[in-house]
Coordinates of C-alpha atoms in Angstrom, one line a residue:
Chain A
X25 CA -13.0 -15.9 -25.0
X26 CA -11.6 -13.0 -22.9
X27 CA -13.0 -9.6 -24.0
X28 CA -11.8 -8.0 -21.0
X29 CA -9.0 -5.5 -21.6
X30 CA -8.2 -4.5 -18.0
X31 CA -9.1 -3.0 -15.0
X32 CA -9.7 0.7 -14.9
X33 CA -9.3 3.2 -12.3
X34 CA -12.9 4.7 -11.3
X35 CA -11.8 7.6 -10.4
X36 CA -8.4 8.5 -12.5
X37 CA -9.8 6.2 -15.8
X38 CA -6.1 4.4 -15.5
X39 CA -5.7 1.2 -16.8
X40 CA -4.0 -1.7 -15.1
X41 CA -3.3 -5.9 -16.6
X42 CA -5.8 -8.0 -15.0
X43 CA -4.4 -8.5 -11.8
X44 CA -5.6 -9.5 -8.0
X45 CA -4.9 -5.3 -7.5
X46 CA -6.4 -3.7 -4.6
X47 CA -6.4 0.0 -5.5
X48 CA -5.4 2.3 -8.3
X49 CA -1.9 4.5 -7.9
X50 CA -4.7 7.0 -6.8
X51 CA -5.7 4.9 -4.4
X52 CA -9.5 4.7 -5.5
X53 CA -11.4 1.4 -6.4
X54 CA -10.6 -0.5 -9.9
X55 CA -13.6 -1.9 -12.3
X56 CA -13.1 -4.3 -15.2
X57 CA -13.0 -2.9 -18.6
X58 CA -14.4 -4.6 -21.6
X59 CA -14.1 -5.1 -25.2
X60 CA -17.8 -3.7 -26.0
X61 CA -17.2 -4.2 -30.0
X62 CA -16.5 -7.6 -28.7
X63 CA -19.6 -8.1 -27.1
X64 CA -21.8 -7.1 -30.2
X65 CA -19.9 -9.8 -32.3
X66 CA -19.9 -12.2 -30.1
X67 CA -23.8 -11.9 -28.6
X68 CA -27.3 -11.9 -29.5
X69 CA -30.3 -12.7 -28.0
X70 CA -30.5 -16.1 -30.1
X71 CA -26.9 -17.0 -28.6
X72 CA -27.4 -16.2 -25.2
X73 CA -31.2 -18.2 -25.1
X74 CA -29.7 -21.4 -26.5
X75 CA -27.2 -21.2 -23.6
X76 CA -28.0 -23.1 -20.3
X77 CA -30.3 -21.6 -17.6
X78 CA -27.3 -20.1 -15.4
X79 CA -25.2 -17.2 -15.2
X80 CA -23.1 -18.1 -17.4
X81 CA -25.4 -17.6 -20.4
X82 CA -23.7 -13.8 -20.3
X83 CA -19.8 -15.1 -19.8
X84 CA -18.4 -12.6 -22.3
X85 CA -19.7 -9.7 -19.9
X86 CA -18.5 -11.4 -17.1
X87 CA -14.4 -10.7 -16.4
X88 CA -12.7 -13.9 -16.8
X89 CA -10.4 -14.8 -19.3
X90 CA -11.3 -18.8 -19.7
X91 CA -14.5 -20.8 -19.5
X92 CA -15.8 -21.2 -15.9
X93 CA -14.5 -24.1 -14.4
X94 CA -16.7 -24.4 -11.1
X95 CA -19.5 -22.8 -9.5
X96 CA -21.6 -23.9 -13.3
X97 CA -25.5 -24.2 -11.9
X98 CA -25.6 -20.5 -10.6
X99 CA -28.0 -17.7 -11.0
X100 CA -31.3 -17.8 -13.2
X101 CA -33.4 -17.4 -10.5
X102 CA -37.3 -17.0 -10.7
X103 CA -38.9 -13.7 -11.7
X104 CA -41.9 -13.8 -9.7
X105 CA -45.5 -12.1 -11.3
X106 CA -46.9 -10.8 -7.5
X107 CA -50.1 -10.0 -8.3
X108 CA -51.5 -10.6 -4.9
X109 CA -48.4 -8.4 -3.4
X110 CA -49.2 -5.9 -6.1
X111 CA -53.1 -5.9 -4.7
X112 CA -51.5 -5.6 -1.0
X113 CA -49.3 -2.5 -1.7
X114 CA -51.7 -0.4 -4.3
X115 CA -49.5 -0.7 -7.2
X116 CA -49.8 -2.0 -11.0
X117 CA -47.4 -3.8 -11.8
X118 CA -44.9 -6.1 -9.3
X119 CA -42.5 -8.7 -10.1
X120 CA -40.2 -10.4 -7.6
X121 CA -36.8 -11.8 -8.3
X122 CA -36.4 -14.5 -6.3
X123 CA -32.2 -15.3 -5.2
X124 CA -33.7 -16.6 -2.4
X125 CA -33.6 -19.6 -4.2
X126 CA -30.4 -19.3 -5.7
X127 CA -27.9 -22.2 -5.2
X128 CA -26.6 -23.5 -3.9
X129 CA -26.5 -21.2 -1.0
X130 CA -29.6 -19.2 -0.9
X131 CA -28.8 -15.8 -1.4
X132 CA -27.6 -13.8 -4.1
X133 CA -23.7 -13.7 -3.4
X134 CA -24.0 -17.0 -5.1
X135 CA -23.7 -14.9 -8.1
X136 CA -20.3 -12.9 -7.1
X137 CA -18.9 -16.2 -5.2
X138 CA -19.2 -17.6 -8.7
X139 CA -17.2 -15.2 -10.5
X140 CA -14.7 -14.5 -7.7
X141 CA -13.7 -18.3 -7.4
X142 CA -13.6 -19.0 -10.9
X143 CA -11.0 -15.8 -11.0
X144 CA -8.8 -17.2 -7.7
X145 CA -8.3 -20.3 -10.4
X146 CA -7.2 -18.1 -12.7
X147 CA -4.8 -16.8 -10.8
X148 CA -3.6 -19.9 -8.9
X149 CA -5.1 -19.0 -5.8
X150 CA -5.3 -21.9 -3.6
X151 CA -6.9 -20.5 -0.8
X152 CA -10.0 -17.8 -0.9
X153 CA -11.6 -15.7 2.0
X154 CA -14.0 -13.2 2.6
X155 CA -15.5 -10.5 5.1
X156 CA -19.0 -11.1 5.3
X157 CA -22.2 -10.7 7.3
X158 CA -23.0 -14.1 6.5
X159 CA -24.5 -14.9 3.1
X160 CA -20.9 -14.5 1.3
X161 CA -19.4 -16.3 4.3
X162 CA -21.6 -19.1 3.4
X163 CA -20.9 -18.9 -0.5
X164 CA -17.5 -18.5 -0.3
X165 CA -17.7 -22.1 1.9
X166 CA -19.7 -23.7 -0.1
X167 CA -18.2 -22.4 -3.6
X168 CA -14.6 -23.5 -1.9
X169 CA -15.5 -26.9 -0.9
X170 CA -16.9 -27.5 -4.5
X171 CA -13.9 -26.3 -6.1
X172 CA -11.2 -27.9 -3.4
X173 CA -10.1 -24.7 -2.2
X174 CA -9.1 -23.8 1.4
X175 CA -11.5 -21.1 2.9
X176 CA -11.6 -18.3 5.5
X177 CA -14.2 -16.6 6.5
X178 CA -14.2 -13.8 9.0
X179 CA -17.3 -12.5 10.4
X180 CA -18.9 -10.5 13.1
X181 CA -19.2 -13.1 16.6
X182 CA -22.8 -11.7 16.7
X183 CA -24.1 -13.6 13.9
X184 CA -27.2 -15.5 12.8
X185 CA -26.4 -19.2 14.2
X186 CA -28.1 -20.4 10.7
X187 CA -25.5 -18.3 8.7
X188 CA -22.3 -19.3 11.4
X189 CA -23.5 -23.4 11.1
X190 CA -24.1 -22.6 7.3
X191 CA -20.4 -21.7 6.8
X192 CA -19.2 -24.2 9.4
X193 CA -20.1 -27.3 7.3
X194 CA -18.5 -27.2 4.6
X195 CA -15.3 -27.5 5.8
X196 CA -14.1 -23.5 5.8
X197 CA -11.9 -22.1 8.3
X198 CA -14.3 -19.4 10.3
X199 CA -12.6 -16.4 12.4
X200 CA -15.0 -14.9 14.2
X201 CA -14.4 -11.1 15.1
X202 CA -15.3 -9.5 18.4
X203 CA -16.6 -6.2 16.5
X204 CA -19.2 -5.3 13.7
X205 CA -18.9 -5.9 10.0
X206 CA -16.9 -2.5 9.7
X207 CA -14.4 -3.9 12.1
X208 CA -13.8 -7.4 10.3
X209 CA -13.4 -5.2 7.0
X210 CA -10.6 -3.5 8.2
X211 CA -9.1 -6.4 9.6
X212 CA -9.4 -8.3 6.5
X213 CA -8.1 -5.1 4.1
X214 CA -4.9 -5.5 6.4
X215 CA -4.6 -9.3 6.1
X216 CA -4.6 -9.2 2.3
X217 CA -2.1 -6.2 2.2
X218 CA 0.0 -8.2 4.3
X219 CA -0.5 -11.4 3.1
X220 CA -1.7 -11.5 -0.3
X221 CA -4.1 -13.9 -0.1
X222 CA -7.5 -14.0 -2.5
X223 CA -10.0 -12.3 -0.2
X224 CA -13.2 -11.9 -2.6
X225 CA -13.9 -9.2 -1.4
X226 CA -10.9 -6.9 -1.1
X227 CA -8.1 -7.9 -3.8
X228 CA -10.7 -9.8 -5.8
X229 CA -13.5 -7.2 -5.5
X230 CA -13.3 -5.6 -8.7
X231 CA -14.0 -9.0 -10.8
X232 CA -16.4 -10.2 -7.8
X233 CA -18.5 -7.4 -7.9
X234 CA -19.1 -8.3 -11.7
X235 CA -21.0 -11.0 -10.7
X236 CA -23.9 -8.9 -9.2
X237 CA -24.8 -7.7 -13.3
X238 CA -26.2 -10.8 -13.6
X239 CA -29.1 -10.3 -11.4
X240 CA -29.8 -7.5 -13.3
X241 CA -29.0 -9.4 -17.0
X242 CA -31.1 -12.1 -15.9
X243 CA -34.7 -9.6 -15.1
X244 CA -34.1 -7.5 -18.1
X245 CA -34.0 -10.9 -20.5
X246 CA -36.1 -12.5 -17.9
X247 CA -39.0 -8.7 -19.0
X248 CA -38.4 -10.0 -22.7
X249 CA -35.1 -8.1 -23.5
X250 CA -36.3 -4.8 -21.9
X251 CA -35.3 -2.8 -19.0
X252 CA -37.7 -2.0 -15.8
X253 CA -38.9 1.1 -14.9
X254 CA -38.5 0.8 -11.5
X255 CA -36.3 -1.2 -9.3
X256 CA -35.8 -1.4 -5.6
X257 CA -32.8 -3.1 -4.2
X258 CA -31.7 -3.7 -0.4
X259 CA -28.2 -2.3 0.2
X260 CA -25.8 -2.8 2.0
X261 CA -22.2 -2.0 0.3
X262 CA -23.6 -0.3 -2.4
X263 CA -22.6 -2.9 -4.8
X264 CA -25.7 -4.8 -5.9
X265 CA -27.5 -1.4 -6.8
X266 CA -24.5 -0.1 -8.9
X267 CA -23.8 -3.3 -10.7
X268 CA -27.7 -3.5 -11.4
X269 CA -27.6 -0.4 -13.3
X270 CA -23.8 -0.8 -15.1
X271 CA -26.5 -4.2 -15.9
X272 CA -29.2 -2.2 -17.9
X273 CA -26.5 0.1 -18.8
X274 CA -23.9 -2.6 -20.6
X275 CA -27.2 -4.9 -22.4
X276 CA -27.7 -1.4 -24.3
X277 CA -24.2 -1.0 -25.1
X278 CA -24.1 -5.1 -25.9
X279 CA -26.9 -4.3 -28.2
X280 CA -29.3 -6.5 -26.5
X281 CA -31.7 -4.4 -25.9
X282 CA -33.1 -0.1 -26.3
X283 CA -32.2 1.8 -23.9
X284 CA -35.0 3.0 -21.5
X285 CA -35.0 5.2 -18.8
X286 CA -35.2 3.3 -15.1
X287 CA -35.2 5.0 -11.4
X288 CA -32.8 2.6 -9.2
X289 CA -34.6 3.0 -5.4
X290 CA -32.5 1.8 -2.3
X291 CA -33.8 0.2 0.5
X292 CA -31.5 0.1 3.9
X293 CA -32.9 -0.2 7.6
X294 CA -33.4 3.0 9.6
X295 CA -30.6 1.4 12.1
X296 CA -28.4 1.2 9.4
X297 CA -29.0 4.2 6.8
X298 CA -25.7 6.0 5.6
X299 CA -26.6 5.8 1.9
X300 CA -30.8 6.6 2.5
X301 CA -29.5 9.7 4.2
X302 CA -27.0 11.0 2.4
X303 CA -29.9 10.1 -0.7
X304 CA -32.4 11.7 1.2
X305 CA -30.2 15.0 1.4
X306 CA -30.2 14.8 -2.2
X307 CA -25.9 14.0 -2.1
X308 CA -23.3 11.3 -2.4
X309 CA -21.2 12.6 1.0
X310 CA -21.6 9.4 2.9
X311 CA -21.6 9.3 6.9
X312 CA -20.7 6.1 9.0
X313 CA -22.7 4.8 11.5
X314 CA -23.1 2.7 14.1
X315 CA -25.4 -0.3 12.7
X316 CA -28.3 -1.5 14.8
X317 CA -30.5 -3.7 13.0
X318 CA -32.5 -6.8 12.6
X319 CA -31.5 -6.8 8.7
X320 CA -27.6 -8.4 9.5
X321 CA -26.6 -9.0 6.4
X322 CA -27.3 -5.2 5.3
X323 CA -25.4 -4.0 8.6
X324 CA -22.1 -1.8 7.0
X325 CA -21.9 1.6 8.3
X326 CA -19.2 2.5 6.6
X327 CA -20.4 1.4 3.2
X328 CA -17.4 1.0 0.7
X329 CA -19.5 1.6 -2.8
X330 CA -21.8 4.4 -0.7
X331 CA -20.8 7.1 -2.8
X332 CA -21.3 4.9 -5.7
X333 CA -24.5 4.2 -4.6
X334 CA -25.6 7.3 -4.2
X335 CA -24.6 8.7 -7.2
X336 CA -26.0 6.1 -9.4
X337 CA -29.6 6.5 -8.2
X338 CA -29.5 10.2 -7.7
X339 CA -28.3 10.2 -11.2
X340 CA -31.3 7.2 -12.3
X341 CA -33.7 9.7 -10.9
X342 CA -34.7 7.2 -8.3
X343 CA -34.7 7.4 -4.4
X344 CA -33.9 5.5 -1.3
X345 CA -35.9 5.1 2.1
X346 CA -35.2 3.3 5.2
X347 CA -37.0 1.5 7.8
X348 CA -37.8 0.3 11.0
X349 CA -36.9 -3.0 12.6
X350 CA -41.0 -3.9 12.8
X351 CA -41.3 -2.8 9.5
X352 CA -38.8 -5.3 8.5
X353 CA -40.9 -8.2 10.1
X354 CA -44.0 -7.0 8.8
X355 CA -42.0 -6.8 5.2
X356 CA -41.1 -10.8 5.4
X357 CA -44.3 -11.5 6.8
X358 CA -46.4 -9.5 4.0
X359 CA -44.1 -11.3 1.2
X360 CA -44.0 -14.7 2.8
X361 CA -48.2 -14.5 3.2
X362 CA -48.8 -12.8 -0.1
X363 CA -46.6 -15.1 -2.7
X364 CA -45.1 -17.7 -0.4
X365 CA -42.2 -16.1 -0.7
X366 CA -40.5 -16.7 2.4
X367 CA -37.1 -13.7 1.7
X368 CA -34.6 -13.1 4.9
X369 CA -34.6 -10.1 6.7
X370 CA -32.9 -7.7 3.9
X371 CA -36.1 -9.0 1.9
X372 CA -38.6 -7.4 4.8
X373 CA -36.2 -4.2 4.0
X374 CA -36.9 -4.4 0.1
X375 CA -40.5 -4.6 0.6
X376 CA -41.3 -1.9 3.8
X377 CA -39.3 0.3 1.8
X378 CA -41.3 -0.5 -1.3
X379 CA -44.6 -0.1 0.6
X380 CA -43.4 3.3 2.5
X381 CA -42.8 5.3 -0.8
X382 CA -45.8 3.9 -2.3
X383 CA -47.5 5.5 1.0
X384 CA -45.6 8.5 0.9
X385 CA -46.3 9.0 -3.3
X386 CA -42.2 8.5 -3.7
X387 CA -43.3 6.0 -6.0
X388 CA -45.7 5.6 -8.9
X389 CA -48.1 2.9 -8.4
X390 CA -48.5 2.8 -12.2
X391 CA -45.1 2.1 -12.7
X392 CA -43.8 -1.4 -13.6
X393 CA -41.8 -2.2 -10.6
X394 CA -38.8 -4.9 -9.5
X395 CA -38.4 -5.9 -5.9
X396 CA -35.1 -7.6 -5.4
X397 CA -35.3 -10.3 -2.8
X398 CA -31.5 -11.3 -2.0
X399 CA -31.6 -14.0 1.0
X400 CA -33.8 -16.7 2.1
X401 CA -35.7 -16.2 5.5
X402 CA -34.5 -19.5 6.7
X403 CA -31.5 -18.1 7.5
X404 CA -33.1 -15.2 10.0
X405 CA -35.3 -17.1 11.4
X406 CA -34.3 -15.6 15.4
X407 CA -35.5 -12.3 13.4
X408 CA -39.2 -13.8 13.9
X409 CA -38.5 -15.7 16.9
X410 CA -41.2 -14.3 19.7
X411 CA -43.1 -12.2 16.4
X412 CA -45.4 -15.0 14.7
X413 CA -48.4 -16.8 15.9
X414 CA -47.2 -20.5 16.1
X415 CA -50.5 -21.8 16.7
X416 CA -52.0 -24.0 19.9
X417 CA -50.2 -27.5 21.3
X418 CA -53.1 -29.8 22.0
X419 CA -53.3 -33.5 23.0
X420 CA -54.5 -35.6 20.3
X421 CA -58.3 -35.5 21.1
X422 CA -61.1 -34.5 18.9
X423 CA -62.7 -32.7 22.3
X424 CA -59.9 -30.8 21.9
X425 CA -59.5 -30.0 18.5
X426 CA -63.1 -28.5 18.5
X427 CA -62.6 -27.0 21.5
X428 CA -59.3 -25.1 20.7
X429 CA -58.6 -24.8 16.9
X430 CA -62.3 -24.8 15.7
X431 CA -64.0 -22.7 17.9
X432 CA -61.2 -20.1 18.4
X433 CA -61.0 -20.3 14.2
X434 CA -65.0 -19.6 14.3
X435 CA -65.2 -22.2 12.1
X436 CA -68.2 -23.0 10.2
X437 CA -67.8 -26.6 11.1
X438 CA -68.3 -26.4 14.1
X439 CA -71.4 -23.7 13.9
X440 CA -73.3 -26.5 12.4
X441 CA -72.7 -28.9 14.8
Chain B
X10 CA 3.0 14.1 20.5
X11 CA 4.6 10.5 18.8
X12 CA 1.8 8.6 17.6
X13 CA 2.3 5.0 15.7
X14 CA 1.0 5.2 12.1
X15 CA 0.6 2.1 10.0
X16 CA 0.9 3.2 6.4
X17 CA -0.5 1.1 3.4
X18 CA 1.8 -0.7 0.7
X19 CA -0.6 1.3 -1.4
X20 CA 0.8 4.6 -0.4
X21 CA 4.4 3.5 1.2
X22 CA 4.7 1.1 -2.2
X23 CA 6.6 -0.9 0.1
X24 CA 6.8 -4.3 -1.9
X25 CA 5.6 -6.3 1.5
X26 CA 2.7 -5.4 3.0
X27 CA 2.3 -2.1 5.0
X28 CA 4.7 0.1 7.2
X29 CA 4.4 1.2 10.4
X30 CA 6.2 4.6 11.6
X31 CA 6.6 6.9 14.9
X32 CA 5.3 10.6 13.8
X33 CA 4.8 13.7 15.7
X34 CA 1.6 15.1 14.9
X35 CA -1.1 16.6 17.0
X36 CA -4.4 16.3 14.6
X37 CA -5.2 15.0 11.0
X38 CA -3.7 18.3 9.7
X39 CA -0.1 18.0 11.3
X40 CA -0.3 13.8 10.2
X41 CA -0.5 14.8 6.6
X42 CA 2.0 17.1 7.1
X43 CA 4.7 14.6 8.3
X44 CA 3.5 12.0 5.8
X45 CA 3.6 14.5 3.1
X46 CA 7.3 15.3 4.2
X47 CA 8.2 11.4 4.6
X48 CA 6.5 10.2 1.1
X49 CA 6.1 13.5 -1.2
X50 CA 3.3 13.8 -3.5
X51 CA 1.0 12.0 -1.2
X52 CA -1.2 14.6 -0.3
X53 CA -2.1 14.8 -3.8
X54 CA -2.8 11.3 -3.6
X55 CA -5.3 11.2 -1.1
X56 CA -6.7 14.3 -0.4
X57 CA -8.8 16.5 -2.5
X58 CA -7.7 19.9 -3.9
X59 CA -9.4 21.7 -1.0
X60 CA -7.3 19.9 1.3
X61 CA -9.0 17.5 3.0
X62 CA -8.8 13.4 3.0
X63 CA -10.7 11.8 0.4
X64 CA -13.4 9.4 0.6
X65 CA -10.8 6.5 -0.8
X66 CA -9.1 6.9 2.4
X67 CA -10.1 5.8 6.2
X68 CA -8.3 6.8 9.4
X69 CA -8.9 4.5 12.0
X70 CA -7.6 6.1 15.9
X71 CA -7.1 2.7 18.5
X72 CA -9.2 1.0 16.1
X73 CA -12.1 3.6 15.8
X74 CA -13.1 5.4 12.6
X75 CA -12.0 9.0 13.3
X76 CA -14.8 10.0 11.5
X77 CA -16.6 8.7 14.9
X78 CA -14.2 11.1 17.1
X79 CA -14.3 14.5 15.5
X80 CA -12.6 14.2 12.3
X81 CA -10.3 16.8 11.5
X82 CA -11.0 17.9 15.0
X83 CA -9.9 15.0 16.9
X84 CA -6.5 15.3 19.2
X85 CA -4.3 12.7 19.5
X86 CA -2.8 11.4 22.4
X87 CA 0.5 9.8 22.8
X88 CA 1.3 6.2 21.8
X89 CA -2.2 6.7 19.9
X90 CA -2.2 3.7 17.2
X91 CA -3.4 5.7 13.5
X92 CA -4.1 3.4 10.8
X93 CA -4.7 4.4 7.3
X94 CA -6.5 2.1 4.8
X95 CA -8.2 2.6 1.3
X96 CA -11.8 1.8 1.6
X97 CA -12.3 -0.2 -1.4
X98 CA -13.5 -3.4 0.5
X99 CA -16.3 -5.1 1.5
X100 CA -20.0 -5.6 0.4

């Protein structure tokens, strides 16, 4: 079934086999490459809906060279109407897609886990490992116990307890690093130059990243075959927001759908902004920083797709904005209390930067637009700790009841009494 | 001024894993110097045709992006640690 033909230098164009290769001769990143004559032979829109309700309804733009073997019931996540989100922030038209739900962990490196694992089989990798700021680290644990793999996971000691326990469980080896997510990178580029082993994210990166189309596959068939307008994504690497325009980019070449214009918008916390500000300047020169944020799992400074990033929504037409830690809470707050949507942290991101550019008339509130919600909130939940109203502990007397919940509600009830 | 640097397989094409050499240099400039002299070509590789180090490449100083301690600016000491990795990872 393979229509892939290679990986290709980014930079240079240069070919390479398929191959757990960290960097072209050039030294820049490598992409798959694809039979695209291949994938108008081989798809439709009348092949791919008779296909099960997963990622792998789009396996021929995906770069593996053999059906999936694990990791089956990924992806096809909810695209939310939010009407009563669209009322909250002015705007038309809102739809949310939901990989808070994703399984089987919750966030949407299901979807790269999926791909990465099922390549590590290819290869006859027998151990898999990642540097993560906790969502992959959870994926890659979960993905490896399902497919009886060995995993390790290296991440920042500073972690969300939820994503540290949520890794621990299945069974994966964890490392913990005494430094950010910058840090654990380098550590983990070194460790798979020296010992070869199937990192997902370093020496399997350019088929893993593949796996991050599918969000975007999955909305633009999920529209009726057509491609949004507008879509706002949380970043972090830069990844997710290139791969979700190579997405809309490859249906049209797949001859799946017309090609429309769409502006690609990133969202990143103000503590954590290289690719907003280098956006913001109107360029793709990328500046590390320091990350303090709430918003963990989007915490890179040193962003290895930033110039990517950049250029792809510079070049879409689109913009990026950044925002504060309180914003952040009010985000998951607003989206949780609008379409009972409860997102984590990098989903308060999404929708604070959403509802700043509508503020700031960045974005058109007549514009169809798609917020990306990547995580689930149960897994920040110390990011609300001390920030929500948890309600009143009473004894269990009516007396009280009336005295505490009713009359502090101004209830009605009790008016008549 | 001998500094250790720990060069990539990717640009030593050592066959295991990455190499790690005594130089003499003073500042990013006189490093790519020597490593041009040990492994020629390589500042074709991985700088730009201005000159400078591309964005494929980061230099960390004692473990700290360089980026974060001047850039081409920053001096370096003796016994300084310079490690050199493509930033292709992560995310």
């Amino acid at each position: 079934m393979s229509l892939v033909t290679g990986l290709r230098c980014r930079e240079c164009g240069k070919m390479y086999p398929v191959s757990p290769r960290v960097v072209c001769d050039c030294l820049a990143p490598l992409e798959a490459a694809y039979d695209v004559d291949g994938w108008r032979k081989a798809l439709s829109r009348e092949v791919i809906a008779r296909r099960a309700p997963t990622l792998w309804r789009y396996r021929e733009m995906l770069p593996l060279d053999h059906e999936p073997v694990t990791s089956l019931n990924v992806g096809f996540t909810p695209l939310v109407k939010a009407q009563r989100l669209a009322a909250a922030l002015g705007c038309k038209s809102l739809w949310i897609k939901n990989d808070a739900v994703n399984c089987p962990t919750l966030s949407f490196k299901d979807r790269v886990v999926a791909v990465a694992i099922n390549k590590a089989k290819e290869f006859g990798m027998e151990t898999i490992a990642c540097a993560s700021t906790g969502n992959l680290a959870n994926a890659v644990a979960a993905h490896a116990a399902a497919a009886g793999l060995e995993a390790y996971v290296f991440i920042p000691d500073d972690l969300e307890e939820a994503k540290i326990y949520g890794s621990a469980v299945y069974g994966a080896h964890l490392v913990r690093i005494r430094g950010n997510y910058d840090a654990v990178n380098r550590l983990c580029t070194q460790i798979a130059g020296e010992y070869g082993w199937g990192f997902v994210n370093v020496n399997l990166r350019a088929f893993y990243c593949e796996g991050s189309k599918t969000l975007g596959f999955e909305v633009a068939e999920q529209l009726g075959w057509r491609i949004p307008p507008v879509v706002v994504v949380p970043i972090a690497s830069g990844s997710l927001i290139t791969r979700i325009g190579k997405a809309f980019s490859e249906l049209a070449e797949a001859g799946l759908l017309e090609p429309t214009p769409f502006k690609l918008i990133g969202a990143q916390a103000t503590g954590c902004s290289p690719i907003s500000v280098a956006v913001k300047q109107g360029g793709t020169a990328i500046e590390p920083q320091r990350p303090s944020t709430i918003a963990r799992s989007l915490a890179i400074g040193n962003p290895a797709d930033g110039y990517y990033a950049a250029k792809a929504i510079l070049d879409s037409g689109g913009t990026a904005g950044d925002v504060s830690d309180e914003e952040i809470r009010e985000g998951m707050k607003l989206l949780a209390e609008t379409e009972g949507i409860f997102g984590e942290t990098a989903a308060g991101v999404t929708i604070a930067v959403a509802r700043k550019l509508l503020r700031e008339g960045k974005m058109n509130p007549d514009e169809e637009t798609v917020l990306c919600v990547t995580g689930n909130g149960l897994k920040t939940l110390d990011a609300l700790v001390g920030h929500l109203d948890i309600g009143v502990t009473i004894r269990p007397r009516l007396e009280e009841f009336e005295a505490q919940v009713l009359r502090t509600a101004g209830s009605p009830a009790i008016a008549a009494n | 001024m001998p500094i250790q640097v720990r060069i990539p397989a990717a640009i030593s094409k050592g066959s295991h894993g990455s190499t790690t050499v005594e130089m003499k240099a003073a500042n990013l400039s006189e490093l790519l110097t020597a490593l041009e002299s040990m492994y020629p070509g390589v500042r074709k590789t991985i700088c730009d045709d201005a000159g400078k180090l591309n964005r494929f490449i980061n230099v960390f100083v004692n473990d700290e992006d360089i980026r974060f301690l001047g850039g081409e600016k920053c001096q370096f000491q003796d016994g300084d640690e310079v490690l050199l990795i493509p930033s292709i990872a992560g995310g």
